[in-house]
């Protein structure tokens, strides 16, 4: 009988389908003798049904009439070899993926056949079988809608009591294979985005809510792995360190984008579950306790990695997971002193015993019980002396020194800006920039942090004035153009109370100073202090300049004289360093680099996003070169240093122009006749264009010389270097005996580094 299968037939005909279905009904046992026929029959039926769905409806009508899916299930029960389940799962997956008729999909999902296959006890020790099974689940998930999903669930009193597709899929949500995890996530997203209320109630009821906390726990373990990887890289950097960190970062961001996709389904309870899990499992017990300042002179590498990882993850969570309550709760937590989370970590957060910062490298990680490990507390070491002592007086009232246990996390971030190393500065700036660009944050929360752009302040106050708010009109035309203290405190109190009541973190309310402008002055002071530092890379300073440009007021009343003085001194020091480069290795390229970096800096400052991405803080910082670091004769290192100095100078120069209210030109005004002797020589000589042989010129500034074109025949000439704008020449002229001190140009050549 089995060999009759191979007789010549029209492959894509109803007769062929009828023949194959008839042969399958006769199969009573599957063994080594007939398994090849069964496999080929299953494969051919999938081809025929797919063909018939597109060309002849009678194919699927016959398929339904003969209940061929029932024969599929019967053959699976008879099978004793792994090859039959493999082919059966592939056959059903192909059919579901390719069927376009809704009627056909309804039939496939009815009669509980799909649920039987979903819950069948396959031997998943076989990796290939598991792969086919996951593809089968994904194929079903791709066809879900409000009509088809009802065929895959069991209900009682209009409530879903069983949903095998979802339950079986999330069993593999944390499989070691990335492809399997991705397929499971695709299935879950298909379920969430159907929008069926009864299904949504099912997935947000116990025990299925554990899936969301397990997701965050799995993500937390990835964060721990990233932190350990960064710590190892700081100790022993290797040639593959950057690529390894990049791969880990990509996986972490993929997880966060999955959270974002889940939230976009618009299921309120799911959003709440994810928010609570991120706060209680990651933010409160791990990330925030990692931000600590201690009055010592150096930072350990393990501690450094914890700070960097925490700052980066805060940026990612705020940037990708767009939940209003989550963002505003994180901002409210920044007003807490660090010890609040330390004490909270020692106890419980909402009934959960969390960790204590990042786990040290010497401690093992239990993958199945991440939530019960005690993490070592992180300390970040920065000098304790305040850099704000000479700044605005009101700022000091709220800024504690770095060694104080009462210092809020917001103050710690500003402390990183003023006293931290390059990586800490970049991390803190990235967090502030991310908060600034987070649309889910209330504007009053941004204003309380001191990072609300003034254009948004003016817009809100204008709206208040237009609707008749006396306070809004009064502030709009006053020197203190900021939201009221009461407005800031009102929004903040809501989230402070939520942290206390819902998450069990005790805290004394912040003491707001009388002026709501103080937080803004603190941020401006910190940024000005940063721009006066010489031990920070130019790229990081550009990030600070970008943030300063976002906060600069339209009036100079908020940008006080001390700010302007400090920026001017820093600019003058930078200008002196550039002048020294004229006598360095690369004077001929100095102008070219200056013009190029001017354009780049102007574009970066006017951009809507900061120059550097947050993940750049995870990679080893670029080494800064001082004069002592340059080996004798090393032109490459000198060029790197010159490039760095130019970038700093360009930034400070553009900020000088901006703070004085002038329009920033597209190109730097490099040549000014009153400042350059070469231009004066050009005017004195009478040469204002390209010097041509025979042109008469003044020899007043020229240098006499003798040149022998032939042996024993010397001639007297005059040598002069002149420039006009970006053009310059070397000129040899011959004196006119009857018209001293004038002469005639004999030869002219372009000056090195000039345009002509």
XYZ file of C-alpha atoms in Angstrom:
756
model
C 0.000 0.000 0.000
C 2.785 2.384 0.910
C 4.437 2.143 -2.489
C 1.213 3.154 -4.235
C 1.790 6.600 -2.766
C 4.577 7.156 -5.215
C 2.458 6.540 -8.320
C 2.219 9.351 -10.853
C -0.511 11.827 -9.922
C -1.276 15.510 -10.324
C 0.329 16.817 -7.118
C -2.032 19.785 -6.701
C -5.413 18.167 -7.251
C -8.362 17.352 -5.068
C -7.944 13.673 -5.976
C -4.434 13.711 -4.542
C -5.704 15.264 -1.320
C -8.510 12.725 -1.146
C -6.031 9.903 -1.677
C -3.659 11.134 1.041
C -6.452 11.640 3.554
C -7.778 8.152 2.826
C -4.344 6.620 3.371
C -3.916 8.416 6.678
C -7.229 7.032 7.984
C -5.897 3.527 7.349
C -2.809 4.042 9.482
C -3.182 2.074 12.727
C 0.427 2.070 13.824
C 3.472 4.177 13.058
C 6.786 2.360 12.968
C 10.016 2.307 11.002
C 8.258 0.641 8.057
C 5.663 3.332 7.354
C 7.003 6.426 9.083
C 8.479 7.817 5.843
C 5.107 7.585 4.152
C 3.339 9.277 7.064
C 5.895 12.086 7.101
C 5.564 12.648 3.363
C 1.783 12.533 3.565
C 1.712 15.175 6.308
C 4.068 17.397 4.345
C 2.064 17.019 1.112
C -1.246 17.749 2.845
C 0.172 21.059 4.123
C 1.160 21.991 0.558
C -2.246 21.033 -0.853
C -4.242 22.910 1.791
C -2.123 26.017 1.285
C -2.586 25.749 -2.487
C -6.326 25.172 -2.168
C -6.774 28.159 0.163
C -5.487 30.415 -2.612
C -6.960 28.667 -5.663
C -9.802 26.229 -4.865
C -12.031 26.416 -1.730
C -13.118 22.815 -2.284
C -9.753 21.637 -0.954
C -10.404 22.956 2.520
C -14.067 21.946 2.401
C -12.930 18.361 1.890
C -10.318 18.804 4.636
C -13.060 19.865 7.070
C -15.522 17.226 5.921
C -13.048 14.407 6.536
C -11.825 15.998 9.801
C -8.227 15.464 8.792
C -6.992 17.424 11.830
C -8.507 14.679 13.959
C -6.391 12.158 12.060
C -3.337 14.330 12.774
C -4.020 14.048 16.501
C -4.670 10.309 16.256
C -1.381 9.725 14.421
C 0.481 11.757 17.038
C -0.890 9.426 19.721
C 0.221 6.390 17.718
C 3.714 7.722 17.110
C 6.696 6.268 18.927
C 9.393 8.085 16.969
C 10.518 11.714 17.239
C 10.246 12.346 13.492
C 6.425 12.205 13.434
C 5.841 14.964 16.047
C 8.446 17.069 14.246
C 6.648 16.797 10.907
C 3.203 17.175 12.455
C 4.127 20.433 14.212
C 5.716 21.738 11.036
C 2.657 20.759 8.959
C 0.173 22.477 11.262
C 2.414 25.555 11.588
C 2.696 25.919 7.802
C -1.040 25.591 7.376
C -1.882 28.162 10.045
C 0.711 30.646 8.798
C -0.442 30.472 5.175
C -4.208 30.198 5.491
C -5.818 33.496 4.506
C -9.477 32.508 4.856
C -10.982 33.449 8.234
C -13.337 30.493 7.860
C -10.357 28.156 7.573
C -8.663 29.644 10.645
C -11.874 29.310 12.666
C -12.037 25.621 11.772
C -8.382 25.005 12.670
C -8.855 26.592 16.094
C -12.157 24.864 16.867
C -12.832 21.350 18.213
C -10.049 21.718 20.802
C -7.521 20.140 18.431
C -5.088 23.065 18.741
C -5.373 23.092 22.521
C -4.659 19.362 22.559
C -1.491 19.871 20.515
C -0.488 22.825 22.699
C -0.777 20.806 25.915
C 0.566 17.517 24.514
C 3.533 16.105 26.433
C 6.269 16.445 23.835
C 9.787 15.404 24.678
C 11.392 18.850 24.858
C 14.768 17.371 25.648
C 15.068 17.310 21.875
C 16.089 20.853 20.888
C 14.727 20.525 17.346
C 11.327 19.452 18.625
C 11.243 22.378 21.037
C 12.071 24.742 18.195
C 9.212 23.371 16.080
C 6.841 23.580 19.036
C 7.675 27.226 19.702
C 7.193 28.007 15.989
C 3.803 26.288 16.234
C 2.795 28.496 19.170
C 4.021 31.587 17.347
C 2.003 30.659 14.253
C -1.162 30.436 16.353
C -0.337 33.711 18.093
C -0.007 35.456 14.747
C -3.662 34.679 13.947
C -5.171 35.920 17.189
C -7.925 38.503 17.174
C -11.068 39.113 19.197
C -12.901 36.413 17.273
C -10.278 33.665 17.137
C -9.008 34.025 20.704
C -12.370 32.875 22.068
C -11.813 29.498 20.353
C -8.620 28.888 22.343
C -9.869 29.710 25.855
C -12.213 27.967 28.247
C -14.740 30.077 30.108
C -17.027 29.732 33.087
C -19.678 32.361 33.793
C -18.140 34.573 31.089
C -14.753 34.474 32.794
C -11.700 32.806 31.252
C -10.540 29.898 33.389
C -8.044 28.307 31.005
C -5.833 29.625 28.221
C -3.330 26.900 27.225
C -1.587 28.943 24.529
C -0.576 31.680 26.954
C 0.231 29.398 29.883
C 2.393 27.024 27.851
C 4.169 29.844 26.021
C 5.330 31.667 29.149
C 6.822 28.414 30.452
C 9.660 29.098 28.020
C 9.860 32.859 28.595
C 13.278 32.596 30.230
C 14.812 29.858 28.099
C 18.537 30.131 27.487
C 18.034 30.424 23.716
C 17.385 33.995 22.515
C 15.254 32.837 19.576
C 12.905 30.920 21.857
C 12.545 33.880 24.221
C 11.831 36.173 21.263
C 9.136 33.829 19.929
C 7.464 33.602 23.340
C 7.435 37.386 23.614
C 5.817 37.607 20.185
C 3.057 35.250 21.361
C 2.431 37.206 24.564
C 2.327 40.520 22.705
C -0.232 39.075 20.297
C -2.349 38.072 23.303
C -2.050 41.468 25.024
C -2.849 43.457 21.895
C -6.068 41.556 21.127
C -7.789 43.724 23.723
C -10.197 41.105 25.085
C -11.308 42.185 28.564
C -11.898 38.684 29.904
C -8.478 37.527 28.692
C -6.883 40.609 30.233
C -8.482 39.790 33.581
C -7.155 36.246 33.291
C -3.522 37.244 32.648
C -3.618 39.801 35.498
C -4.954 37.315 38.037
C -2.935 35.002 40.245
C -0.840 33.012 39.550
C -0.326 34.485 36.075
C 0.780 37.845 37.494
C 4.003 36.122 38.528
C 5.065 36.296 34.904
C 5.555 40.070 35.106
C 7.567 39.995 38.330
C 9.618 37.127 36.899
C 10.269 39.252 33.826
C 11.720 42.006 35.964
C 13.712 39.488 38.022
C 15.177 38.081 34.816
C 15.968 41.609 33.655
C 17.547 42.328 37.021
C 19.876 39.348 36.610
C 20.931 40.707 33.219
C 21.700 44.025 34.908
C 23.827 42.207 37.466
C 25.684 40.429 34.677
C 26.306 43.738 32.916
C 27.659 45.266 36.093
C 30.016 42.337 36.618
C 31.152 42.559 33.003
C 31.925 46.273 33.335
C 33.800 45.649 36.574
C 35.946 42.994 34.897
C 36.581 45.291 31.941
C 37.767 48.093 34.222
C 40.199 45.674 35.871
C 41.392 43.778 32.800
C 40.308 45.396 29.527
C 40.689 43.135 26.515
C 40.407 43.461 22.739
C 36.826 42.115 22.792
C 35.648 44.088 25.834
C 33.695 46.698 23.877
C 31.925 44.149 21.682
C 30.998 42.046 24.715
C 29.567 45.057 26.538
C 27.702 46.121 23.391
C 26.065 42.677 23.104
C 24.998 42.809 26.773
C 23.638 46.345 26.348
C 21.655 45.339 23.257
C 20.040 42.480 25.157
C 19.130 44.746 28.071
C 17.589 47.337 25.777
C 15.671 44.599 23.927
C 14.127 43.586 27.259
C 13.126 47.155 28.003
C 11.584 47.566 24.561
C 9.575 44.418 25.261
C 8.293 46.061 28.455
C 7.395 49.093 26.359
C 5.528 46.949 23.813
C 3.606 45.218 26.600
C 2.614 48.565 28.099
C 1.513 49.887 24.711
C -1.294 47.293 24.744
C -3.039 49.605 27.202
C -3.877 47.126 29.967
C -3.913 49.231 33.177
C -3.276 46.324 35.549
C -0.283 45.162 33.515
C 1.192 48.671 33.590
C 0.760 48.741 37.353
C 2.329 45.290 37.784
C 5.377 46.216 35.704
C 5.763 49.553 37.487
C 5.613 47.950 40.925
C 8.027 45.187 39.935
C 10.614 47.572 38.456
C 10.481 49.794 41.537
C 10.495 47.072 44.196
C 12.911 44.642 42.532
C 15.350 46.988 40.800
C 15.080 50.748 41.360
C 14.674 50.950 45.144
C 16.829 48.024 46.302
C 19.601 48.068 43.669
C 19.994 51.153 41.487
C 19.355 53.991 43.946
C 21.448 52.519 46.811
C 24.345 52.311 44.340
C 24.562 56.110 44.148
C 26.561 57.076 47.200
C 29.252 59.652 47.965
C 31.986 59.311 50.559
C 34.720 61.793 51.407
C 37.802 59.970 50.159
C 40.200 60.643 47.348
C 39.734 57.684 45.034
C 37.078 55.333 43.727
C 37.418 51.561 43.650
C 36.841 49.854 40.310
C 33.990 47.701 41.645
C 32.298 50.786 43.050
C 32.909 52.697 39.843
C 31.242 49.973 37.790
C 28.204 49.985 40.097
C 27.743 53.737 39.681
C 28.112 53.576 35.913
C 25.716 50.660 35.560
C 23.126 52.303 37.808
C 23.220 55.631 35.968
C 23.012 53.903 32.589
C 20.065 51.713 33.629
C 18.179 54.690 35.042
C 18.609 56.428 31.689
C 17.407 53.375 29.768
C 14.375 52.766 31.945
C 13.266 56.403 31.738
C 13.914 56.604 28.004
C 12.284 53.333 26.919
C 9.655 52.331 29.505
C 7.183 55.148 29.100
C 5.017 54.934 32.221
C 3.995 58.199 33.864
C 3.787 56.817 37.404
C 7.165 55.112 37.049
C 8.937 58.242 35.791
C 7.412 60.551 38.399
C 8.078 58.077 41.219
C 11.753 57.858 40.221
C 12.004 61.656 40.273
C 10.295 61.809 43.668
C 12.776 59.221 44.952
C 15.643 61.553 44.008
C 14.556 63.843 46.868
C 15.158 61.036 49.367
C 18.403 60.795 51.304
C 20.298 57.670 50.361
C 19.952 56.151 53.816
C 16.178 55.920 53.308
C 16.707 53.250 50.654
C 19.545 51.693 52.621
C 17.295 51.235 55.650
C 14.483 50.145 53.389
C 16.762 47.539 51.808
C 17.605 46.159 55.241
C 13.896 45.713 55.886
C 11.155 45.113 53.354
C 9.698 46.994 50.441
C 5.993 46.250 50.237
C 6.499 42.822 51.750
C 9.502 42.051 49.558
C 13.005 41.599 51.010
C 15.161 43.244 48.356
C 18.855 43.515 47.639
C 21.335 46.148 48.614
C 22.912 47.719 45.576
C 24.770 45.551 43.082
C 26.097 42.187 44.124
C 29.850 41.997 44.414
C 31.780 39.875 41.984
C 32.806 37.390 44.661
C 29.214 36.478 45.492
C 27.358 33.940 43.440
C 24.002 34.644 41.811
C 21.159 32.228 42.238
C 19.205 32.389 39.006
C 16.094 30.871 40.554
C 15.999 33.094 43.596
C 17.421 36.478 42.662
C 15.198 38.344 45.055
C 16.698 36.801 48.203
C 20.367 37.606 47.702
C 21.965 40.247 49.919
C 23.951 42.649 47.792
C 26.938 44.633 48.980
C 26.380 48.310 49.437
C 28.023 50.581 46.876
C 29.994 53.651 47.814
C 31.237 56.222 45.322
C 34.163 58.311 46.510
C 34.356 62.023 45.737
C 35.943 64.886 47.645
C 33.750 66.228 50.425
C 34.510 69.897 49.950
C 31.699 71.737 48.247
C 32.476 73.375 44.950
C 29.520 75.704 45.384
C 30.984 77.864 48.139
C 31.580 80.772 45.784
C 28.330 80.411 43.890
C 24.828 81.728 44.389
C 24.086 81.992 48.124
C 20.645 80.405 47.940
C 22.045 77.297 46.291
C 24.121 76.422 49.334
C 21.091 76.184 51.562
C 19.953 72.979 49.871
C 23.224 71.360 48.818
C 24.860 69.172 51.452
C 28.471 68.117 51.134
C 29.090 64.712 49.636
C 29.845 62.976 52.919
C 26.506 63.826 54.535
C 24.108 60.916 54.972
C 21.267 63.422 54.615
C 22.265 64.421 51.105
C 19.479 63.660 48.666
C 20.088 61.563 45.584
C 19.476 64.663 43.486
C 22.350 66.360 45.288
C 24.489 63.279 44.704
C 23.896 63.616 40.957
C 24.994 67.257 41.058
C 27.983 66.222 43.168
C 29.054 63.845 40.397
C 28.921 66.767 37.956
C 31.125 69.030 40.067
C 33.533 66.561 41.665
C 33.231 63.223 39.871
C 35.501 61.749 37.251
C 34.773 61.769 33.548
C 32.483 58.726 33.610
C 30.511 59.921 36.645
C 30.047 63.340 35.074
C 28.812 61.831 31.816
C 26.485 59.461 33.675
C 24.949 62.211 35.775
C 24.543 64.507 32.758
C 22.885 61.661 30.857
C 20.375 61.126 33.661
C 19.545 64.853 33.812
C 19.240 65.043 30.015
C 17.022 61.960 29.959
C 14.763 63.429 32.639
C 14.605 66.672 30.686
C 13.400 64.803 27.579
C 10.975 62.442 29.370
C 7.516 63.516 28.227
C 5.812 61.424 30.902
C 7.162 63.674 33.666
C 5.004 66.466 35.038
C 6.555 69.864 34.346
C 6.341 70.787 38.015
C 8.552 67.786 38.809
C 11.133 68.976 36.283
C 10.998 72.459 37.756
C 11.516 71.036 41.224
C 14.667 69.330 39.941
C 15.777 72.620 38.378
C 15.877 71.330 34.801
C 12.661 72.678 33.292
C 13.573 74.696 30.151
C 12.457 78.302 30.513
C 10.415 78.197 27.322
C 8.186 75.601 29.018
C 8.062 77.688 32.193
C 6.946 80.750 30.255
C 4.376 78.727 28.326
C 2.785 77.367 31.494
C 2.761 80.723 33.235
C 1.277 82.348 30.142
C -1.538 79.794 30.121
C -2.162 80.452 33.799
C -2.302 84.192 33.133
C -4.683 83.726 30.185
C -7.149 81.688 32.242
C -7.158 84.310 34.970
C -4.719 82.899 37.502
C -3.362 85.851 39.500
C -0.274 83.957 40.574
C 0.497 83.004 36.986
C 0.208 86.610 35.755
C 2.275 87.865 38.675
C 5.083 85.383 38.034
C 5.051 85.847 34.275
C 6.083 89.490 34.617
C 8.287 89.047 37.662
C 12.012 88.343 37.876
C 11.319 84.894 39.335
C 9.784 83.223 36.308
C 9.366 79.798 37.869
C 6.498 77.644 39.015
C 5.370 78.368 42.557
C 6.716 76.439 45.487
C 3.211 75.242 46.260
C 2.767 73.954 42.711
C 5.973 71.947 42.892
C 5.256 70.609 46.365
C 1.694 69.608 45.444
C 2.747 67.289 42.637
C 5.738 65.998 44.551
C 3.725 65.259 47.700
C 1.471 62.917 45.745
C 4.376 60.693 44.750
C 6.202 61.000 48.072
C 3.082 59.777 49.808
C 2.758 56.965 47.279
C 6.333 55.823 47.931
C 5.661 55.820 51.651
C 2.242 54.144 51.604
C 2.600 51.744 48.690
C 6.290 50.842 48.895
C 6.939 51.367 52.595
C 9.898 53.744 52.246
C 9.914 56.178 55.180
C 11.147 59.694 54.583
C 11.056 63.179 56.082
C 9.491 65.612 53.570
C 12.021 67.891 51.859
C 12.415 71.387 53.248
C 11.669 73.647 50.318
C 13.451 76.955 50.491
C 11.523 80.180 50.095
C 12.568 80.722 46.504
C 11.533 78.100 43.906
C 14.493 79.240 41.814
C 17.043 77.570 44.094
C 16.972 74.120 42.383
C 17.552 75.833 39.056
C 20.496 77.804 40.463
C 21.961 74.615 41.845
C 21.925 72.977 38.411
C 23.318 76.083 36.702
C 26.045 76.359 39.329
C 27.001 72.722 38.852
C 27.156 73.079 35.058
C 29.250 76.247 35.250
C 31.566 74.503 37.693
C 31.876 71.612 35.252
C 32.837 73.915 32.381
C 35.643 75.314 34.533
C 37.204 71.900 35.061
C 40.318 70.918 33.115
C 40.315 67.186 33.917
C 37.145 66.325 31.959
C 37.132 65.241 28.311
C 35.860 67.605 25.647
C 33.101 65.199 24.598
C 31.714 65.141 28.137
C 31.960 68.924 28.371
C 29.919 69.160 25.170
C 27.155 67.228 26.957
C 27.344 69.738 29.791
C 27.230 72.602 27.312
C 24.177 71.095 25.629
C 22.331 70.848 28.946
C 23.322 74.407 29.845
C 21.968 75.643 26.520
C 18.651 73.944 27.298
C 18.395 75.766 30.632
C 19.798 79.202 29.752
C 17.181 81.880 30.382
C 16.020 84.425 27.852
C 17.049 87.149 30.316
C 20.441 87.302 32.038
C 18.877 87.812 35.473
C 19.143 84.105 36.324
C 22.594 83.785 34.812
C 24.422 85.884 37.381
C 27.666 87.828 37.144
C 29.638 85.138 38.903
C 28.579 82.595 36.289
C 29.682 84.936 33.511
C 32.982 85.636 35.250
C 33.797 81.956 35.708
C 32.936 81.138 32.113
C 35.056 84.031 30.893
C 38.072 82.928 32.935
C 37.693 79.370 31.677
C 37.415 80.653 28.106
C 40.528 82.792 28.458
C 42.514 79.855 29.844
C 41.370 77.736 26.930
C 42.346 80.477 24.467
C 45.852 80.607 25.990
C 46.187 76.845 25.530
C 45.182 77.199 21.867
C 47.758 79.949 21.327
C 50.462 77.597 22.592
C 49.451 75.096 19.938
C 50.550 77.591 17.269
C 54.104 76.643 18.224
C 53.267 72.960 18.537
C 53.390 70.029 16.127
C 50.324 70.859 14.014
C 50.016 74.641 13.523
C 49.160 74.218 9.847
C 46.075 72.113 10.709
C 44.902 74.233 13.624
C 42.612 76.478 11.563
C 41.145 73.546 9.640
C 40.353 71.627 12.836
C 38.947 74.771 14.454
C 36.523 75.410 11.592
C 35.469 71.781 11.442
C 34.828 71.503 15.186
C 32.986 74.827 15.195
C 30.388 73.451 12.794
C 30.094 70.197 14.749
C 29.731 71.978 18.080
C 27.111 74.402 16.763
C 25.122 71.501 15.356
C 25.436 69.556 18.619
C 24.364 72.490 20.804
C 21.318 73.173 18.635
C 20.280 69.519 18.504
C 17.223 68.246 20.367
C 19.285 65.478 21.983
C 22.657 65.481 23.771
C 25.801 64.741 21.727
C 26.570 61.393 23.397
C 24.269 58.419 23.954
C 23.902 57.169 27.541
C 25.529 53.835 26.731
C 28.793 55.583 25.876
C 29.433 55.883 29.631
C 29.879 52.099 29.781
C 32.975 52.071 27.610
C 36.493 52.934 28.760
C 36.930 56.719 28.688
C 39.238 58.313 26.209
C 42.592 59.243 27.720
C 43.320 62.935 28.133
C 46.785 64.098 27.085
C 48.657 66.741 29.030
C 51.963 68.225 28.055
C 53.737 65.798 30.379
C 52.025 62.834 28.702
C 53.310 63.645 25.211
C 56.398 61.566 24.367
C 59.150 63.557 22.761
C 58.581 63.645 19.016
C 55.139 61.987 19.121
C 53.194 63.975 16.576
C 50.147 61.673 16.782
C 49.678 62.198 20.516
C 50.243 65.917 20.086
C 47.576 65.967 17.382
C 45.112 64.210 19.674
C 45.790 66.744 22.394
C 45.442 69.671 19.981
C 42.110 68.278 18.788
C 40.902 67.978 22.399
C 41.928 71.552 23.233
C 40.193 72.888 20.116
C 36.908 71.162 21.037
C 36.984 72.674 24.529
C 37.852 76.124 23.153
C 35.086 76.010 20.546
C 32.482 75.063 23.167
C 33.504 77.837 25.561
C 33.729 80.360 22.736
C 30.224 79.551 21.510
C 28.864 79.764 25.062
C 30.472 83.197 25.393
C 28.674 84.358 22.260
C 25.384 82.822 23.388
C 25.447 84.216 26.937
C 25.965 87.732 25.584
C 22.900 87.429 23.384
C 24.731 87.474 20.062
C 23.890 85.319 17.072
C 26.157 82.330 16.659
C 27.867 82.469 13.219
C 28.144 79.396 11.018
C 31.915 79.853 10.839
C 34.318 81.202 13.470
C 35.580 84.748 12.939
C 39.201 83.704 12.883
C 40.911 86.586 11.095
C 40.507 90.149 12.265
C 42.865 92.699 10.656
C 43.410 94.566 13.916
C 44.627 91.401 15.601
C 46.954 89.823 13.047
C 50.245 91.236 11.880
C 50.126 89.171 8.715
C 47.030 91.050 7.599
C 48.756 94.340 8.485
C 51.748 93.364 6.337
C 49.404 92.642 3.444
C 47.844 96.086 3.746
C 51.201 97.828 4.156
C 52.643 96.066 1.108
C 49.628 97.025 -0.976
C 48.849 93.397 -1.911
C 45.189 92.637 -1.209
C 44.774 89.905 -3.829
C 46.831 87.135 -5.397
C 50.325 88.604 -6.025
C 51.331 88.282 -9.669
C 54.816 88.718 -11.182
C 55.406 92.355 -12.079
C 53.035 93.716 -9.404
C 54.441 96.703 -7.551
C 54.553 96.438 -3.748
C 55.877 98.201 -0.644
C 58.957 96.507 0.825
C 58.699 98.159 4.253
C 58.084 94.872 6.145
C 60.109 92.625 3.831
C 63.363 90.883 4.781
C 66.398 91.443 2.504
C 68.170 88.375 1.201
C 70.631 87.296 -1.480
C 69.920 84.484 -3.936
C 72.332 82.920 -6.455
C 70.577 81.401 -9.443
C 73.991 80.716 -11.014
C 77.394 80.223 -9.438
C 79.052 83.551 -8.789
C 75.961 85.578 -9.787
C 74.112 86.678 -6.667
C 71.074 88.936 -6.816
C 69.449 90.992 -4.076
C 65.805 90.197 -3.266
C 63.271 90.915 -0.585
C 61.348 88.138 1.186
C 57.842 88.622 2.645
C 55.078 86.330 4.051
C 51.583 87.801 3.816
C 47.997 86.586 4.246
C 44.558 87.910 3.439
C 41.678 86.087 5.120
C 42.300 82.371 4.663
C 44.753 82.916 1.762
C 48.475 83.424 2.126
C 51.643 83.622 0.041
C 55.420 83.735 0.191
C 56.708 86.552 -2.034
C 60.142 87.292 -3.518
C 60.385 90.856 -4.777
C 63.171 92.891 -6.426
C 63.750 96.453 -5.257
C 63.174 99.369 -7.666
C 66.387 101.479 -7.429
C 64.646 104.691 -8.393
C 61.563 104.155 -6.212
C 62.666 102.982 -2.779
C 61.209 101.343 -0.638
C 59.092 99.848 -3.426
C 59.788 96.802 -5.527
C 58.345 94.409 -8.086
C 57.055 90.877 -7.379
C 59.206 88.303 -9.147
C 57.946 84.996 -7.631
C 54.986 84.089 -5.392
C 54.081 80.709 -3.838
C 51.096 79.628 -1.667
C 51.689 79.641 2.077
C 51.398 76.187 3.676
C 48.031 75.583 5.355
C 46.218 78.353 3.444
C 43.556 78.058 0.780
C 45.575 79.616 -2.025
